[in-house]
Amino acid sequence: MLAPPPAPRRSLQRLARLVRLVPLVPLAVGGCGPAPSARPPSPAPSASASSAGPRPEAVTPTFENPGGMWMPTQMVAHEATLRRLGVAFEPKLLADPSSPLLSSIVSLGGCSASFVSDEGLVITNHHCATGALSFNSTPETNLLRDGTLARSRAEERSNGPEARVLVTQKLTDVSTKVLEGVADDKDDLARYRRVERRSKELVAACEAGRPELRCTLASYYAGTVYVLIEQLELRDVRLVYAPPAGVGNYGGEIDNWRWPRHTGDVAIFRAYVGRDGKPAGFSPTNVPYKPAHHLRVASTPLRAGDLVLVAGYPGRTQSWRSGPEVDEAIGWSYPRRQRFCEDALAALEVLGATSPEVKLKATPYVRRYGNWLTNTRGQLEGLVKGGLAHRKAEDEAKLAAFITDEPGRKARFGDVLGELREAVAEHAKSRDADAQLHELLLPKLVSAAVTIVRTAKERERPDAERHPDYQERNLARHERELRSLEKTYSRPLDQGLLRLALTRIARSPEAERTSAVSAVVGGGDPEKAIAALYATTRLEDTEQRLKLLQRAQLRELVRSKDPLIALAVRLVPMLVATEEREHRFEGRMLTLKSRYVAARRELAGRELAPDANGTLRVTFGTVRGFSPGPGKPVYRPFTTLTEMLAKDTRAEPFAVPPGLAAAAAMKKLGPYVDARLGDVPVDFLADLHITGGNSGSATLDARGELTGLVFDGNYEAMAADWLFMPELTRSIHVDIRYVTWLLDAVAGGDHLLRELGVKPSID
């Protein structure tokens, strides 16, 4: 289970961008555990898989999913397909963000979720609640381990100052405004800054006089299409329900990204507003938010072959990456991320053994890095051993031939593939040092100090000329980040992360090392330098952090005796130089990718989905099993409660909570049993195209009702971020019948069931 990032999100996102990776957002459960090869045996084939013939759930597929995470406006083109698959609502509801369906779908800023009551209930994944559970946990009251259920509104706990529910209200194509004159800029950096300036202008105009909104400019098709997004920002989010780890994280990292799966990956929040109905920060006097629409729990049982749709906020995919970028991922970025995760998990294991408090606060990191490690291994296997890189290379060769075969195309697109290769190679010269610099920002107090100094530096310029992250509109976000350290910061953990970064840098070739090392340790002993940085700093005091952020001037900070502030003063110019190199590269890619994208679209001759970019998307397909490969078992698309209990070892991560085991033993199954399965369904498979950020997304049935929550994908198809494989790519969902059974039979959540529109049936 993965929380919102354990360090300030910008540090992780910048690191991700510098190593050419997808944004570091949650998708699947994750923990520090053995590699996938160490996975224990699955239940007997008769329970979960069959290679001897079809089961009652096995159907011959009538639909071969082409993949794609579609923008709402593109769903109109799929109406005929959806009707053929049996959709029972008007498909046009999927094209309008204000429709009863899509207005129910929300973003948590890294995970997806949906409204499920008229009193602001929000349902998502358990691993998306890691931050909220951690924020409210102590070694004595460990909600990460034991879960929680609020039996009244008064018991609903704040998710912390950084928690958000974002409701998309309007999407406006502003491509013409953004790109006007961009092609005329001959300087790469000037080209990037022109787009950035237009972005800031559009966002400022969008938010003017509307403090309840958060506006964003998103790019699609590698910067050739731009959409202005308006979102209502709800700032008081509270924890209502999360099952124990033995349900929400059942199987842990051993089962992560694998099938069969038996995880109850669910959590429920509630969004609050001020008494005037407007978004407000946490206050005991706030009242539940009343959404215009919410989803209904499915009223018909889900079957193999049924249509399902997922609406959510997928993070990043790579299908529009060029050949040189694929080569860089295989040769540098993925191997680098794998080594980082391995090193981080080893260091965190040692740190966690020092005290219960450190172990608790390290848990979000452990789960996140464990998840990244498994994901990265799968991506590499799919690209290299699975042959996807070869298939991508073949596609690139076809594109090159397509361009050169016709003089007009050659004149329009030129040697775009060669120019892309040159651009990537040039940018690679500084990539190691730049990525190392950003690893130094993973400790929370180092990042806080950099935020304070950078804010003061940017404050010297007019707001419209500042870096977007440090404009006035983002000051409150920085304040929330610095305040949240009250419950998430640990000095030993922070020092351990800094030690990790320095150790990794010391192992790299000297020619590749960032000069930032000398800013941290000078020429002295790293251990003494780390100890000195934290020994006399005042940044461990919340009020001091906030005071400096809000009022400090750069000239004062330059003279500061606080060792962490002094370090940040040395680091900020290096970070600015790194950003400039990155922006110059992105400016160059703007012109190259516009030609590359145009050539690929012309070759395809049909509409292709843009890569995921954290914005509202819809994907659809059918409930469907799969076989991992020739001669392998054919997996059924459903798992059951009986199978879950069969995996119980009474030890983590396969320790079934006593309450669940007792309810099952007493046959307290109620109406949640599927007639065909003869059991309570737990998880199911579908052939949907998803990725990180889709975690918690609503899975809708043909009636547009909530039939599950997507939380994972299968290991065999992790490289679907690069190339969708309909025969192999599967999404994994927790079945809503299991969720409601947990509330009814195990948790004692009758009040929540009634709010969900479900009648409690089990005493």
Short mmCIF file of N, CA, C and O in Angstrom, two decimals, residues 261-306:
data_model
loop_
_atom_site.label_atom_id
_atom_site.label_comp_id
_atom_site.label_asym_id
_atom_site.label_seq_id
_atom_site.Cartn_x
_atom_site.Cartn_y
_atom_site.Cartn_z
N ARG A 261 -5.04 -12.90 -6.75
CA ARG A 261 -4.91 -11.85 -5.74
C ARG A 261 -6.11 -11.90 -4.81
O ARG A 261 -7.22 -12.19 -5.23
N HIS A 262 -5.91 -11.57 -3.54
CA HIS A 262 -6.98 -11.67 -2.54
C HIS A 262 -6.94 -10.49 -1.57
O HIS A 262 -7.11 -10.64 -0.37
N THR A 263 -6.72 -9.30 -2.11
CA THR A 263 -6.52 -8.10 -1.30
C THR A 263 -7.78 -7.26 -1.24
O THR A 263 -8.38 -6.96 -2.28
N GLY A 264 -8.17 -6.85 -0.04
CA GLY A 264 -9.30 -5.94 0.13
C GLY A 264 -8.82 -4.51 0.15
O GLY A 264 -8.86 -3.83 1.17
N ASP A 265 -8.36 -4.05 -1.00
CA ASP A 265 -7.67 -2.76 -1.10
C ASP A 265 -8.69 -1.61 -1.17
O ASP A 265 -8.95 -1.04 -2.22
N VAL A 266 -9.24 -1.27 -0.01
CA VAL A 266 -10.30 -0.26 0.04
C VAL A 266 -10.12 0.63 1.26
O VAL A 266 -9.62 0.20 2.31
N ALA A 267 -10.49 1.88 1.11
CA ALA A 267 -10.57 2.83 2.22
C ALA A 267 -11.65 3.84 1.88
O ALA A 267 -11.99 4.05 0.71
N ILE A 268 -12.20 4.46 2.93
CA ILE A 268 -13.27 5.44 2.74
C ILE A 268 -12.91 6.71 3.50
O ILE A 268 -12.52 6.67 4.67
N PHE A 269 -13.03 7.84 2.82
CA PHE A 269 -12.82 9.17 3.40
C PHE A 269 -14.15 9.93 3.36
O PHE A 269 -15.15 9.47 2.81
N ARG A 270 -14.13 11.12 3.95
CA ARG A 270 -15.25 12.05 3.79
C ARG A 270 -14.68 13.44 3.56
O ARG A 270 -13.72 13.85 4.24
N ALA A 271 -15.25 14.15 2.59
CA ALA A 271 -14.84 15.52 2.30
C ALA A 271 -15.74 16.50 3.06
O ALA A 271 -16.97 16.31 3.12
N TYR A 272 -15.13 17.52 3.63
CA TYR A 272 -15.85 18.54 4.41
C TYR A 272 -15.62 19.92 3.80
O TYR A 272 -14.61 20.17 3.12
N VAL A 273 -16.55 20.82 4.08
CA VAL A 273 -16.45 22.23 3.68
C VAL A 273 -16.89 23.09 4.86
O VAL A 273 -17.40 22.59 5.86
N GLY A 274 -16.72 24.40 4.71
CA GLY A 274 -17.19 25.31 5.74
C GLY A 274 -18.71 25.35 5.79
O GLY A 274 -19.40 24.86 4.89
N ARG A 275 -19.23 25.95 6.82
CA ARG A 275 -20.69 26.03 6.97
C ARG A 275 -21.36 26.79 5.84
O ARG A 275 -22.56 26.63 5.59
N ASP A 276 -20.58 27.62 5.14
CA ASP A 276 -21.13 28.35 3.99
C ASP A 276 -21.11 27.51 2.72
O ASP A 276 -21.49 28.00 1.65
N GLY A 277 -20.67 26.26 2.83
CA GLY A 277 -20.62 25.38 1.68
C GLY A 277 -19.39 25.53 0.81
O GLY A 277 -19.26 24.86 -0.21
N LYS A 278 -18.46 26.40 1.21
CA LYS A 278 -17.26 26.65 0.42
C LYS A 278 -16.07 25.86 0.98
O LYS A 278 -16.01 25.59 2.17
N PRO A 279 -15.13 25.50 0.11
CA PRO A 279 -13.95 24.77 0.58
C PRO A 279 -13.23 25.52 1.69
O PRO A 279 -13.12 26.76 1.66
N ALA A 280 -12.77 24.79 2.68
CA ALA A 280 -12.08 25.39 3.82
C ALA A 280 -11.12 24.37 4.40
O ALA A 280 -11.27 23.16 4.19
N GLY A 281 -10.11 24.86 5.11
CA GLY A 281 -9.20 23.98 5.80
C GLY A 281 -9.91 23.30 6.96
O GLY A 281 -11.04 23.65 7.33
N PHE A 282 -9.23 22.32 7.56
CA PHE A 282 -9.84 21.55 8.65
C PHE A 282 -10.33 22.45 9.77
O PHE A 282 -9.65 23.36 10.22
N SER A 283 -11.56 22.18 10.22
CA SER A 283 -12.14 22.87 11.38
C SER A 283 -13.22 21.98 11.96
O SER A 283 -13.98 21.35 11.21
N PRO A 284 -13.31 21.90 13.29
CA PRO A 284 -14.37 21.10 13.91
C PRO A 284 -15.78 21.55 13.53
O PRO A 284 -16.73 20.78 13.65
N THR A 285 -15.90 22.80 13.07
CA THR A 285 -17.23 23.31 12.72
C THR A 285 -17.62 23.05 11.27
O THR A 285 -18.73 23.37 10.86
N ASN A 286 -16.70 22.47 10.49
CA ASN A 286 -17.02 22.19 9.09
C ASN A 286 -18.11 21.13 8.97
O ASN A 286 -18.35 20.36 9.91
N VAL A 287 -18.73 21.09 7.81
CA VAL A 287 -19.84 20.16 7.56
C VAL A 287 -19.51 19.31 6.34
O VAL A 287 -18.71 19.71 5.48
N PRO A 288 -20.12 18.12 6.21
CA PRO A 288 -19.85 17.28 5.04
C PRO A 288 -20.20 17.99 3.73
O PRO A 288 -21.21 18.69 3.63
N TYR A 289 -19.34 17.79 2.75
CA TYR A 289 -19.58 18.32 1.41
C TYR A 289 -20.70 17.54 0.74
O TYR A 289 -20.80 16.32 0.87
N LYS A 290 -21.55 18.23 0.03
CA LYS A 290 -22.67 17.60 -0.66
C LYS A 290 -22.42 17.67 -2.17
O LYS A 290 -22.67 18.69 -2.81
N PRO A 291 -21.90 16.60 -2.75
CA PRO A 291 -21.62 16.62 -4.19
C PRO A 291 -22.91 16.66 -5.01
O PRO A 291 -23.96 16.19 -4.56
N ALA A 292 -22.80 17.19 -6.20
CA ALA A 292 -23.96 17.25 -7.08
C ALA A 292 -24.41 15.85 -7.47
O ALA A 292 -25.61 15.60 -7.66
N HIS A 293 -23.46 14.94 -7.58
CA HIS A 293 -23.76 13.56 -7.99
C HIS A 293 -22.85 12.61 -7.23
O HIS A 293 -21.78 12.99 -6.77
N HIS A 294 -23.28 11.36 -7.14
CA HIS A 294 -22.42 10.32 -6.58
C HIS A 294 -22.78 8.99 -7.22
O HIS A 294 -23.86 8.82 -7.79
N LEU A 295 -21.86 8.04 -7.13
CA LEU A 295 -22.07 6.73 -7.73
C LEU A 295 -22.94 5.86 -6.83
O LEU A 295 -22.95 6.01 -5.61
N ARG A 296 -23.66 4.94 -7.46
CA ARG A 296 -24.45 3.94 -6.76
C ARG A 296 -23.71 2.62 -6.75
O ARG A 296 -23.06 2.25 -7.73
N VAL A 297 -23.83 1.90 -5.67
CA VAL A 297 -23.24 0.57 -5.60
C VAL A 297 -23.98 -0.35 -6.58
O VAL A 297 -25.21 -0.29 -6.69
N ALA A 298 -23.23 -1.19 -7.28
CA ALA A 298 -23.81 -2.05 -8.31
C ALA A 298 -24.95 -2.90 -7.76
O ALA A 298 -24.84 -3.48 -6.68
N SER A 299 -26.00 -3.00 -8.53
CA SER A 299 -27.18 -3.76 -8.12
C SER A 299 -27.29 -5.10 -8.84
O SER A 299 -28.19 -5.89 -8.55
N THR A 300 -26.38 -5.37 -9.77
CA THR A 300 -26.39 -6.65 -10.49
C THR A 300 -25.02 -7.30 -10.37
O THR A 300 -23.99 -6.60 -10.36
N PRO A 301 -24.96 -8.63 -10.28
CA PRO A 301 -23.66 -9.31 -10.12
C PRO A 301 -22.82 -9.22 -11.39
O PRO A 301 -23.34 -9.27 -12.50
N LEU A 302 -21.53 -9.08 -11.20
CA LEU A 302 -20.60 -9.00 -12.31
C LEU A 302 -20.23 -10.41 -12.77
O LEU A 302 -20.03 -11.31 -11.96
N ARG A 303 -20.13 -10.58 -14.10
CA ARG A 303 -19.79 -11.88 -14.68
C ARG A 303 -18.61 -11.76 -15.64
O ARG A 303 -18.31 -10.66 -16.13
N ALA A 304 -17.96 -12.87 -15.91
CA ALA A 304 -16.92 -12.91 -16.94
C ALA A 304 -17.51 -12.47 -18.27
O ALA A 304 -18.63 -12.84 -18.63
N GLY A 305 -16.77 -11.66 -19.00
CA GLY A 305 -17.22 -11.16 -20.29
C GLY A 305 -18.00 -9.87 -20.22
O GLY A 305 -18.26 -9.25 -21.25
N ASP A 306 -18.39 -9.43 -19.01
CA ASP A 306 -19.16 -8.19 -18.88
C ASP A 306 -18.31 -6.97 -19.20
O ASP A 306 -17.10 -6.94 -18.94
#
